Amino acid sequence: MGADVAGISVADLVKSPTPAILQSLKQALDQFLVLRFRQAALTDDEIVGFANLFGTIMSDRKNAEEMDSVQPSGRAELKVLSNAAAADGRPFGDKGASAQIWHTDGSHRECPNAYSVLYARRAPDNPPRTGFMSAYTLYEKLPSDVKLEISDLRAVFSVHNRSQDFINFMTGPSVDEVKRAEGPRHPLVRLHPTTNRPFLYLPRRRDALIEGYSSERSRNLLERLWAAVFSMSDQWHVALQANDFVIFDNRAVLHNREGWESTQERTVFHLALEGEAPVAAFEPRTIEVAPSN
C-alpha cells in the first residue's frame, strides 16, 4: 500500500481538472489507499480546490466561539493540526506534539469521512512519521474463528471518543457504560462502496460496547482485534516534509503518528471529505432449529 504520485501538478489540476487524470487518481486510491504528492508550496485555495475534486468537504473545525486555538487559515474548511503557539499563548491548532494511536477519523459519525487530506505547511528538522495500515489486510489476516465471530457484529462507535494520544489510549481511564452506549452502531466488518471488499472497522475506544455482548465480553473481543493491529507489520510510513500533500481512503485505512520534540514547530492542514453510512459486508446469520417431535 502507499504510492508517490509524479508528473501531476496539484495547482494545475485544480485550475483545469482533467477527467481522465481524476479517474486515474481515484483508481489509484482504490488500489494503493494512500497517495503522496511532493509539491511546490500550495495556497489554502489550492488545497481546498484539490480536496473538492474528490468529494464534498466536511467542516472538522469548531465554530469560532468554541475554538480553543487560533486556527490561522482563512479557509473555514481547513483544520489546523499544530503544536505552535500564538502571541496570546493559545495554540495555532489542535493535537499538540504527542504520539497518536492507530485510528480512523470521524468513525463516531453516522456517515464517517470517506477521504482525508493532509498538507504539511511546516515540518520539524526530523519530521515525525505518519503510519498507514490497510484494514483490508487486517481483516484478511484474522484467524478464521475470529472472522466468523465478528461477521455480523456491530459495535457502538461512541460519540465520546477516547483521545488519540497513545498513552491515554493504552492506560487512560474508561467512561461509564451510558456514555459508551451513546453513538451510532457500525458493523465490525464493513463493505467498501467502490471495491466491494470487506475490511475491519474498529471503534476508537478500546472499551467500546458490542451489540449483544456484555461490557466484559466486548472488551475481550476488542483486545483480540487490537492485538491484530499492534502485531501488523504491513505498514507504510511517511515523514511529511514541508509542502508534502497526502490523500488517503479514511474508510479502509488506519493511521497513526509519531511524537516529536515540542520545541520544534509542525503545522499540518487537515481536510475531511463526506462519506456514506457503513454497510455490513455480511448478512446477519440465522440458525434454523429443527422442530421437536
PDB file of N, CA and C in Angstrom, residues 4 75 85 148 158 205 211 217 227 231 264 279:
ATOM      1  N   ASP A   4       3.743   7.119  -4.317  1.00  0.00           N
ATOM      2  CA  ASP A   4       4.074   8.501  -4.641  1.00  0.00           C
ATOM      3  C   ASP A   4       3.558   8.812  -6.038  1.00  0.00           C
ATOM      4  N   ARG A  75      -9.442  29.860   5.387  1.00  0.00           N
ATOM      5  CA  ARG A  75     -10.463  28.977   4.848  1.00  0.00           C
ATOM      6  C   ARG A  75     -11.075  28.164   5.973  1.00  0.00           C
ATOM      7  N   ALA A  85       2.364  28.045  18.989  1.00  0.00           N
ATOM      8  CA  ALA A  85       1.512  28.904  19.809  1.00  0.00           C
ATOM      9  C   ALA A  85       1.516  30.329  19.275  1.00  0.00           C
ATOM     10  N   LEU A 148     -15.376 -15.395  11.750  1.00  0.00           N
ATOM     11  CA  LEU A 148     -16.740 -15.902  11.874  1.00  0.00           C
ATOM     12  C   LEU A 148     -17.488 -15.184  12.987  1.00  0.00           C
ATOM     13  N   SER A 158     -18.823   5.247  19.976  1.00  0.00           N
ATOM     14  CA  SER A 158     -19.245   6.268  20.933  1.00  0.00           C
ATOM     15  C   SER A 158     -18.896   7.678  20.460  1.00  0.00           C
ATOM     16  N   ARG A 205     -12.503   3.464  20.715  1.00  0.00           N
ATOM     17  CA  ARG A 205     -12.376   3.173  22.140  1.00  0.00           C
ATOM     18  C   ARG A 205     -12.046   1.701  22.325  1.00  0.00           C
ATOM     19  N   GLU A 211     -22.902  -4.796  20.302  1.00  0.00           N
ATOM     20  CA  GLU A 211     -24.304  -5.163  20.448  1.00  0.00           C
ATOM     21  C   GLU A 211     -24.443  -6.648  20.773  1.00  0.00           C
ATOM     22  N   ARG A 217     -17.309  -8.994  27.837  1.00  0.00           N
ATOM     23  CA  ARG A 217     -17.116  -9.780  26.619  1.00  0.00           C
ATOM     24  C   ARG A 217     -16.720  -8.871  25.449  1.00  0.00           C
ATOM     25  N   ALA A 227      -4.982  -6.417  19.272  1.00  0.00           N
ATOM     26  CA  ALA A 227      -3.721  -7.174  19.231  1.00  0.00           C
ATOM     27  C   ALA A 227      -3.316  -7.438  17.786  1.00  0.00           C
ATOM     28  N   SER A 231       0.207  -6.092  16.061  1.00  0.00           N
ATOM     29  CA  SER A 231       1.154  -7.084  15.538  1.00  0.00           C
ATOM     30  C   SER A 231       1.312  -7.009  14.024  1.00  0.00           C
ATOM     31  N   GLN A 264       9.973  22.162  18.514  1.00  0.00           N
ATOM     32  CA  GLN A 264      10.018  22.346  17.066  1.00  0.00           C
ATOM     33  C   GLN A 264       8.596  22.381  16.510  1.00  0.00           C
ATOM     34  N   VAL A 279     -21.918   0.023   5.532  1.00  0.00           N
ATOM     35  CA  VAL A 279     -22.749  -1.135   5.175  1.00  0.00           C
ATOM     36  C   VAL A 279     -22.017  -2.401   5.600  1.00  0.00           C
TER      37      VAL A 279
END
